[in-house]
Tab-separated table of C-alpha atoms in Angstrom:
chain	number	residue	atom	x	y	z
A	1	MET	CA	-5.517	106.545	-159.145
A	2	SER	CA	-5.039	109.617	-156.851
A	3	LYS	CA	-2.432	110.491	-154.290
A	4	PRO	CA	-2.935	110.818	-150.307
A	5	ALA	CA	-3.316	114.201	-149.644
A	6	GLY	CA	0.444	115.714	-148.286
A	7	ILE	CA	2.081	113.572	-150.656
A	8	GLU	CA	3.233	114.306	-153.971
A	9	THR	CA	5.652	113.080	-156.613
A	10	SER	CA	9.007	114.417	-158.050
A	11	LYS	CA	11.535	113.774	-160.477
A	12	SER	CA	14.267	115.662	-159.423
A	13	VAL	CA	15.841	118.327	-157.016
A	14	ALA	CA	15.856	121.798	-159.280
A	15	ILE	CA	19.591	122.865	-159.732
A	16	ALA	CA	20.510	126.175	-160.345
A	17	ASP	CA	23.335	125.647	-162.769
A	18	GLY	CA	21.935	127.131	-166.300
A	19	THR	CA	23.556	124.154	-167.982
A	20	GLY	CA	20.302	122.379	-169.866
A	21	THR	CA	22.036	119.063	-168.571
A	22	PRO	CA	19.335	116.889	-166.540
A	23	PRO	CA	18.747	117.916	-163.574
A	24	ARG	CA	21.003	116.071	-160.603
A	25	ASN	CA	18.999	114.899	-157.517
A	26	TYR	CA	21.083	116.585	-154.371
A	27	GLY	CA	18.828	115.288	-151.732
A	28	LEU	CA	20.586	111.945	-152.387
A	29	ASP	CA	24.019	113.310	-152.632
A	30	ILE	CA	23.548	115.114	-149.077
A	31	LEU	CA	21.743	111.887	-147.530
A	32	ARG	CA	24.796	109.647	-148.877
A	33	ILE	CA	27.038	112.289	-147.162
A	34	VAL	CA	25.028	112.534	-143.997
A	35	SER	CA	24.853	108.747	-143.909
A	36	ILE	CA	29.322	108.108	-143.998
A	37	CYS	CA	29.223	110.713	-141.068
A	38	GLY	CA	26.851	108.340	-139.436
A	39	VAL	CA	28.917	105.252	-140.210
A	40	VAL	CA	32.021	106.613	-138.685
A	41	GLY	CA	30.069	107.816	-135.811
A	42	ILE	CA	28.832	104.146	-135.417
A	43	HIS	CA	32.367	102.993	-135.431
A	44	VAL	CA	33.986	105.483	-133.453
A	45	PHE	CA	31.464	105.948	-130.479
A	46	GLY	CA	30.018	102.324	-130.687
A	47	LEU	CA	33.683	101.268	-129.108
A	48	ARG	CA	32.152	103.134	-125.745
A	49	VAL	CA	28.203	102.071	-126.229
A	50	GLY	CA	30.085	97.720	-125.903
A	51	ALA	CA	31.823	98.992	-122.804
A	52	ASN	CA	30.550	98.475	-119.237
A	53	PRO	CA	29.296	99.973	-117.277
A	54	LYS	CA	25.574	100.608	-119.585
A	55	SER	CA	24.560	103.518	-117.634
A	56	GLY	CA	25.649	107.441	-117.152
A	57	THR	CA	25.873	110.273	-119.078
A	58	THR	CA	28.591	109.167	-121.305
A	59	TRP	CA	27.066	105.986	-122.072
A	60	TRP	CA	24.177	107.341	-123.018
A	61	ILE	CA	25.386	110.137	-124.934
A	62	VAL	CA	27.069	107.785	-127.177
A	63	THR	CA	24.386	105.670	-127.010
A	64	THR	CA	22.250	107.686	-128.661
A	65	ILE	CA	24.979	108.772	-131.128
A	66	ASP	CA	25.435	105.303	-132.066
A	67	ILE	CA	22.075	103.848	-131.955
A	68	ALA	CA	19.971	107.306	-133.552
A	69	ALA	CA	22.339	106.877	-136.776
A	70	ILE	CA	21.716	103.042	-137.115
A	71	TRP	CA	19.758	103.865	-140.227
A	72	VAL	CA	22.554	104.698	-142.226
A	73	VAL	CA	23.229	101.505	-143.921
A	74	PRO	CA	19.794	100.952	-145.015
A	75	VAL	CA	19.564	104.423	-146.560
A	76	PHE	CA	22.979	103.918	-148.177
A	77	ILE	CA	21.069	101.014	-149.887
A	78	MET	CA	18.404	102.645	-150.687
A	79	ILE	CA	20.285	105.144	-152.600
A	80	SER	CA	21.672	102.860	-154.582
A	81	GLY	CA	17.829	101.458	-155.455
A	82	ALA	CA	17.014	104.898	-156.079
A	83	LEU	CA	19.713	105.360	-158.592
A	84	LEU	CA	20.223	101.803	-160.461
A	85	LEU	CA	17.105	100.732	-160.579
A	86	GLY	CA	15.682	103.282	-162.329
A	87	SER	CA	18.457	103.722	-164.861
A	88	ARG	CA	17.660	103.026	-168.344
A	89	GLN	CA	21.504	101.328	-168.611
A	90	VAL	CA	21.079	98.679	-165.866
A	91	ALA	CA	17.468	97.556	-167.801
A	92	GLU	CA	18.359	98.062	-171.017
A	93	LYS	CA	22.034	97.279	-171.624
A	94	PRO	CA	22.943	95.037	-168.692
A	95	MET	CA	26.251	93.308	-170.141
A	96	GLU	CA	28.000	97.257	-170.311
A	97	PHE	CA	26.515	97.874	-167.111
A	98	TYR	CA	28.146	94.847	-165.517
A	99	ARG	CA	31.275	95.435	-166.930
A	100	LYS	CA	31.158	99.155	-166.063
A	101	ARG	CA	30.444	98.112	-161.921
A	102	ALA	CA	32.949	94.981	-162.288
A	103	THR	CA	35.972	97.098	-163.114
A	104	ARG	CA	35.505	99.340	-159.565
A	105	ILE	CA	33.941	96.468	-157.395
A	106	ILE	CA	35.871	93.654	-157.926
A	107	PRO	CA	39.588	95.684	-157.722
A	108	ALA	CA	38.220	97.181	-154.263
A	109	LEU	CA	37.151	93.937	-152.991
A	110	ILE	CA	40.574	92.481	-153.629
A	111	VAL	CA	42.585	95.562	-152.595
A	112	TRP	CA	40.526	96.204	-149.686
A	113	ASN	CA	40.823	93.189	-147.862
A	114	LEU	CA	44.534	92.964	-148.395
A	115	VAL	CA	44.857	95.977	-146.641
A	116	TYR	CA	43.078	95.079	-143.817
A	117	ILE	CA	44.502	91.144	-143.381
A	118	VAL	CA	48.076	92.492	-143.925
A	119	GLY	CA	47.799	96.221	-143.192
A	120	VAL	CA	45.667	96.414	-140.037
A	121	ARG	CA	45.172	92.923	-138.534
A	122	ILE	CA	48.939	91.772	-139.631
A	123	TRP	CA	51.320	95.165	-138.908
A	124	MET	CA	49.076	97.225	-136.699
A	125	ARG	CA	47.719	94.682	-134.725
A	126	HIS	CA	50.500	91.846	-134.658
A	127	GLU	CA	47.740	89.392	-135.102
A	128	THR	CA	48.543	85.865	-136.333
A	129	LEU	CA	46.401	84.655	-139.130
A	130	PRO	CA	46.745	80.874	-140.085
A	131	THR	CA	45.517	79.992	-143.514
A	132	GLY	CA	42.084	78.764	-142.429
A	133	ARG	CA	41.348	81.740	-139.973
A	134	VAL	CA	41.938	83.967	-143.187
A	135	LEU	CA	39.802	81.509	-145.084
A	136	GLN	CA	37.299	81.370	-142.165
A	137	MET	CA	36.824	85.343	-142.285
A	138	LEU	CA	36.820	85.619	-146.025
A	139	TYR	CA	33.709	83.373	-146.033
A	140	ASP	CA	32.232	85.128	-143.346
A	141	SER	CA	32.576	87.975	-144.638
A	142	SER	CA	34.395	89.340	-141.228
A	143	VAL	CA	38.250	90.357	-142.587
A	144	PHE	CA	37.432	93.638	-140.487
A	145	THR	CA	34.041	95.765	-139.798
A	146	GLN	CA	32.668	97.063	-142.571
A	147	LEU	CA	33.822	95.171	-145.664
A	148	TYR	CA	30.730	92.860	-145.466
A	149	PHE	CA	29.183	95.698	-147.469
A	150	LEU	CA	31.643	95.289	-150.978
A	151	TRP	CA	29.642	91.800	-150.895
A	152	ILE	CA	26.173	93.389	-150.697
A	153	VAL	CA	26.917	95.744	-153.121
A	154	LEU	CA	28.417	93.018	-155.646
A	155	GLY	CA	25.009	90.930	-155.118
A	156	LEU	CA	23.039	93.805	-155.223
A	157	TYR	CA	24.576	94.795	-158.719
A	158	ALA	CA	24.176	91.120	-159.891
A	159	VAL	CA	20.525	91.343	-159.542
A	160	ALA	CA	19.726	94.775	-160.255
A	161	PRO	CA	19.127	94.206	-164.387
A	162	ILE	CA	16.667	91.591	-163.164
A	163	LEU	CA	15.044	94.194	-160.468
A	164	SER	CA	15.180	96.996	-163.062
A	165	THR	CA	13.314	95.296	-165.899
A	166	PHE	CA	10.878	93.613	-163.680
A	167	LEU	CA	9.907	96.830	-161.695
A	168	ARG	CA	9.917	98.930	-164.626
A	169	SER	CA	7.581	97.121	-166.296
A	170	GLY	CA	4.917	97.273	-163.669
A	171	GLY	CA	4.579	100.734	-162.757
A	172	GLN	CA	4.778	102.509	-159.122
A	173	GLY	CA	2.532	99.902	-157.579
A	174	ARG	CA	4.795	96.710	-158.319
A	175	SER	CA	7.629	98.428	-156.781
A	176	TRP	CA	5.524	99.388	-153.455
A	177	ALA	CA	4.341	96.262	-153.592
A	178	THR	CA	7.496	94.129	-154.326
A	179	ALA	CA	9.312	96.387	-151.604
A	180	GLY	CA	7.003	95.688	-149.197
A	181	VAL	CA	6.731	92.343	-149.556
A	182	LEU	CA	10.766	91.734	-149.623
A	183	VAL	CA	11.288	94.192	-146.558
A	184	GLY	CA	8.270	92.255	-144.857
A	185	VAL	CA	9.886	89.267	-145.287
A	186	THR	CA	13.187	90.499	-144.132
A	187	THR	CA	11.841	91.827	-141.054
A	188	LEU	CA	9.923	88.502	-140.176
A	189	ALA	CA	12.818	86.371	-140.492
A	190	TYR	CA	15.185	88.769	-138.344
A	191	MET	CA	12.297	88.793	-135.752
A	192	MET	CA	12.178	84.879	-135.615
A	193	PRO	CA	15.352	84.333	-133.019
A	194	GLY	CA	13.754	86.377	-130.702
A	195	ILE	CA	10.392	84.840	-131.062
A	196	LEU	CA	11.814	81.436	-130.812
A	197	GLY	CA	14.193	82.230	-127.780
A	198	HIS	CA	11.456	83.018	-126.003
A	199	TYR	CA	10.119	79.234	-125.957
A	200	GLY	CA	13.553	78.650	-125.288
A	201	VAL	CA	14.743	77.420	-129.021
A	202	SER	CA	18.228	79.190	-130.267
A	203	ARG	CA	18.199	80.036	-133.597
A	204	SER	CA	20.461	82.664	-135.782
A	205	VAL	CA	20.053	83.928	-139.082
A	206	SER	CA	23.924	83.336	-140.502
A	207	LEU	CA	24.957	84.559	-143.498
A	208	ASN	CA	28.064	84.318	-145.689
A	209	PHE	CA	30.072	86.164	-148.607
A	210	LEU	CA	27.703	84.684	-151.220
A	211	THR	CA	24.453	85.630	-149.289
A	212	MET	CA	25.188	88.787	-147.351
A	213	TRP	CA	23.562	90.892	-149.662
A	214	ILE	CA	19.848	88.812	-149.760
A	215	PRO	CA	18.562	90.565	-146.610
A	216	TYR	CA	19.050	93.940	-148.247
A	217	VAL	CA	17.250	93.587	-151.722
A	218	GLY	CA	14.179	94.930	-149.860
A	219	TYR	CA	15.977	97.909	-148.958
A	220	PHE	CA	17.204	98.136	-152.618
A	221	VAL	CA	13.673	98.116	-154.366
A	222	ALA	CA	12.316	100.528	-151.743
A	223	GLY	CA	14.904	103.411	-152.718
A	224	TYR	CA	13.385	102.761	-156.014
A	225	ALA	CA	9.543	102.490	-155.144
A	226	LEU	CA	10.115	105.810	-152.771
A	227	ARG	CA	12.497	107.625	-154.931
A	228	ASN	CA	9.817	110.187	-156.025
A	229	VAL	CA	7.741	110.572	-153.031
A	230	ARG	CA	7.671	113.904	-151.591
A	231	LEU	CA	5.603	115.117	-148.637
A	232	LYS	CA	4.831	118.591	-147.430
A	233	GLY	CA	2.481	120.293	-144.987
A	234	LEU	CA	0.868	117.641	-142.463
A	235	GLY	CA	2.092	114.747	-143.730
A	236	LEU	CA	5.705	115.997	-143.496
A	237	LEU	CA	5.409	116.969	-140.243
A	238	SER	CA	3.607	114.069	-139.344
A	239	VAL	CA	6.257	111.964	-140.665
A	240	THR	CA	9.038	113.848	-139.340
A	241	ALA	CA	7.397	113.407	-135.987
A	242	LEU	CA	6.920	109.415	-135.930
A	243	THR	CA	10.468	109.165	-137.251
A	244	CYS	CA	11.790	111.104	-134.442
A	245	ALA	CA	9.736	109.080	-132.406
A	246	LEU	CA	10.735	105.961	-133.539
A	247	THR	CA	14.241	107.148	-132.809
A	248	ALA	CA	14.317	107.840	-129.324
A	249	PHE	CA	12.197	105.105	-128.576
A	250	THR	CA	14.697	102.778	-130.528
A	251	VAL	CA	18.068	104.545	-128.334
A	252	TRP	CA	15.652	103.882	-125.124
A	253	HIS	CA	14.986	100.465	-125.748
A	254	TYR	CA	18.213	99.455	-126.617
A	255	GLY	CA	19.753	101.106	-122.799
A	256	ASN	CA	16.467	99.533	-121.122
A	257	ARG	CA	15.930	95.783	-122.475
A	258	ASN	CA	14.358	93.346	-120.361
A	259	LEU	CA	11.571	96.204	-119.055
A	260	LEU	CA	9.723	95.204	-121.478
A	261	PRO	CA	10.027	91.465	-121.987
A	262	LEU	CA	6.871	91.099	-124.374
A	263	LEU	CA	8.051	93.837	-126.586
A	264	ASP	CA	11.998	92.240	-126.560
A	265	ILE	CA	10.365	89.544	-128.143
A	266	PHE	CA	9.269	91.371	-131.463
A	267	VAL	CA	11.859	94.424	-131.330
A	268	ASN	CA	15.520	94.369	-132.474
A	269	GLU	CA	17.935	97.115	-132.970
A	270	SER	CA	19.636	95.032	-136.233
A	271	TYR	CA	19.475	96.771	-140.106
A	272	PHE	CA	15.984	94.710	-140.292
A	273	GLY	CA	14.375	95.393	-137.358
A	274	LEU	CA	10.677	96.524	-137.521
A	275	LEU	CA	11.443	99.949	-136.408
A	276	VAL	CA	14.616	100.730	-138.039
A	277	SER	CA	13.217	99.680	-141.258
A	278	LEU	CA	10.809	102.268	-140.504
A	279	MET	CA	13.047	105.097	-139.540
A	280	SER	CA	15.057	104.587	-142.648
A	281	PHE	CA	12.126	104.888	-144.608
A	282	GLY	CA	11.120	107.962	-142.985
A	283	VAL	CA	14.635	109.544	-143.120
A	284	PHE	CA	15.281	109.018	-146.683
A	285	VAL	CA	11.780	110.335	-147.610
A	286	ILE	CA	11.920	113.358	-145.184
A	287	ALA	CA	15.782	114.325	-146.535
A	288	LEU	CA	14.247	114.260	-150.200
A	289	SER	CA	10.481	116.365	-149.345
A	290	LEU	CA	13.005	119.185	-147.849
A	291	MET	CA	15.156	119.194	-150.813
A	292	GLU	CA	12.530	119.307	-153.112
A	293	GLY	CA	12.368	122.500	-154.939
A	294	VAL	CA	15.787	124.227	-153.621
A	295	ASN	CA	17.845	125.636	-155.759
A	296	VAL	CA	21.710	124.184	-155.436
A	297	PRO	CA	24.369	127.142	-156.640
A	298	ARG	CA	26.819	125.844	-159.001
A	299	ARG	CA	29.915	126.097	-156.388
A	300	THR	CA	27.737	124.395	-153.784
A	301	GLY	CA	26.676	121.853	-156.041
A	302	VAL	CA	30.265	120.984	-156.914
A	303	LEU	CA	31.474	120.421	-153.537
A	304	LEU	CA	28.309	118.262	-152.896
A	305	ARG	CA	28.790	116.150	-155.742
A	306	ALA	CA	32.486	115.549	-155.075
A	307	LEU	CA	31.847	114.368	-151.255
A	308	SER	CA	29.089	112.309	-152.326
A	309	ASN	CA	31.098	110.814	-154.683
A	310	ALA	CA	33.910	110.277	-152.241
A	311	THR	CA	31.753	108.625	-149.391
A	312	PHE	CA	32.509	104.679	-151.125
A	313	GLY	CA	36.048	105.427	-150.413
A	314	VAL	CA	35.588	107.125	-146.747
A	315	PHE	CA	33.297	103.646	-146.042
A	316	LEU	CA	36.419	101.736	-146.722
A	317	VAL	CA	39.594	103.207	-145.352
A	318	HIS	CA	38.055	105.284	-142.258
A	319	LEU	CA	38.888	102.105	-139.997
A	320	VAL	CA	42.463	102.345	-140.918
A	321	PHE	CA	42.866	105.901	-139.470
A	322	PHE	CA	40.606	105.104	-136.481
A	323	GLU	CA	42.277	101.677	-135.982
A	324	ALA	CA	45.871	103.945	-136.189
A	325	ILE	CA	44.331	105.961	-133.362
A	326	ARG	CA	42.838	103.298	-131.170
A	327	LEU	CA	46.340	101.798	-130.619
A	328	ASN	CA	48.245	104.758	-130.373
A	329	VAL	CA	45.748	107.007	-127.931
A	330	PRO	CA	45.296	105.347	-124.688
A	331	SER	CA	42.237	107.464	-123.696
A	332	VAL	CA	41.060	106.418	-127.403
A	333	SER	CA	42.195	102.482	-126.867
A	334	THR	CA	40.181	102.378	-123.291
A	335	GLU	CA	37.406	103.841	-124.228
A	336	ASN	CA	36.259	106.236	-121.419
A	337	SER	CA	36.697	109.687	-122.961
A	338	LEU	CA	33.993	111.095	-124.722
A	339	ARG	CA	36.353	113.775	-125.314
A	340	GLU	CA	39.085	112.090	-127.082
A	341	LEU	CA	36.411	110.000	-128.898
A	342	THR	CA	35.073	113.267	-130.404
A	343	VAL	CA	38.413	114.142	-131.274
A	344	ALA	CA	39.477	110.895	-132.888
A	345	TYR	CA	35.815	110.784	-134.966
A	346	PHE	CA	36.359	114.268	-136.487
A	347	VAL	CA	40.310	113.485	-137.255
A	348	THR	CA	38.795	110.132	-138.650
A	349	LEU	CA	36.724	111.520	-140.924
A	350	ALA	CA	38.626	114.163	-142.449
A	351	ALA	CA	41.609	112.166	-142.645
A	352	SER	CA	39.177	109.572	-144.652
A	353	PHE	CA	37.125	112.272	-146.815
A	354	ALA	CA	41.132	113.812	-147.672
A	355	VAL	CA	42.228	110.362	-148.661
A	356	ALA	CA	39.319	109.561	-150.750
A	357	LEU	CA	38.879	113.170	-152.559
A	358	ALA	CA	42.583	112.175	-153.482
A	359	GLY	CA	42.217	108.815	-154.462
A	360	LEU	CA	39.384	109.648	-156.941
A	361	ARG	CA	41.916	112.073	-158.751
A	362	VAL	CA	44.158	109.743	-159.394
A	363	PRO	CA	43.215	106.862	-162.563
A	364	LEU	CA	45.023	103.930	-160.947
A	365	LEU	CA	43.505	104.399	-157.410
A	366	ARG	CA	40.044	105.490	-158.495
A	367	ARG	CA	38.814	101.777	-159.064
A	368	ILE	CA	39.108	101.387	-155.299
A	369	PHE	CA	37.853	104.708	-153.896
């Protein structure tokens, strides 16, 4: 079966290291680093997005930053799918894979939930948390903003060997079909509340810590399916233009809901919205296509790998720093100053990377970073 014009496949990005070791795809590293910068941006500037009034230059700036980066979590999941589902260890030695991953994800689950319950909510916010409230937060995976991600990772790890075996035995066509079906079903599921709401029926998609991972399986498989797709020439230009247009429209639509009531029924700015899914696929393929054939010098490669490895820790720790800033800097806590939010963003990002990088160097802390 021939490939469409403008599309080619590739196993990896070239690396100028001269060691003879298997090439590392630094495109995935760069995507991961950019994605974590976007995650921190969403959490910092998102404060102002949710504030009133929803108008004016400042509101549109922070909304553009927030909504234009909505692809970051889906892309994180796609990166994991690209790396794990194509791994021979995952398919052929599942118990070894489970042991290796459990030694990191389970300590991280325990420690970071304690950090945010005790350290942030009780000590920093002075919240009173009865046992029932703690159990409810754990069940809903709502202990703190970003900790739901740990349950997603745990669930995807659990099914990775099954998915890997199924996909590897069916060729590229099977992976594309599987990703299409899973993403399509998930998109429809998250579209239904809008459709039903149009007819006066109130329904929502409800998840808990046991099911949090299920909607992300489509992205997980999509990362594997798209991992070797490379665009060039007109194909790359067209997909880039389409992705930018979708991003611009998504930002506009978020700030102008109710102007197009019929469209509002089908379009939403969740991680599983139709346009968000297309944006995520576009960003993933564009980034890897642009990095194709790029020789990464050794020192640059070492830096990229270190920053990429630190992104998980940054994801977990950054809201500790931002919460400390928010509680102690009035111009940030009142959500009115773009300048102060920008400073808070860079301080939070730098501090989080510094702590995560340091944590990876300490054997005892490495398991939670």
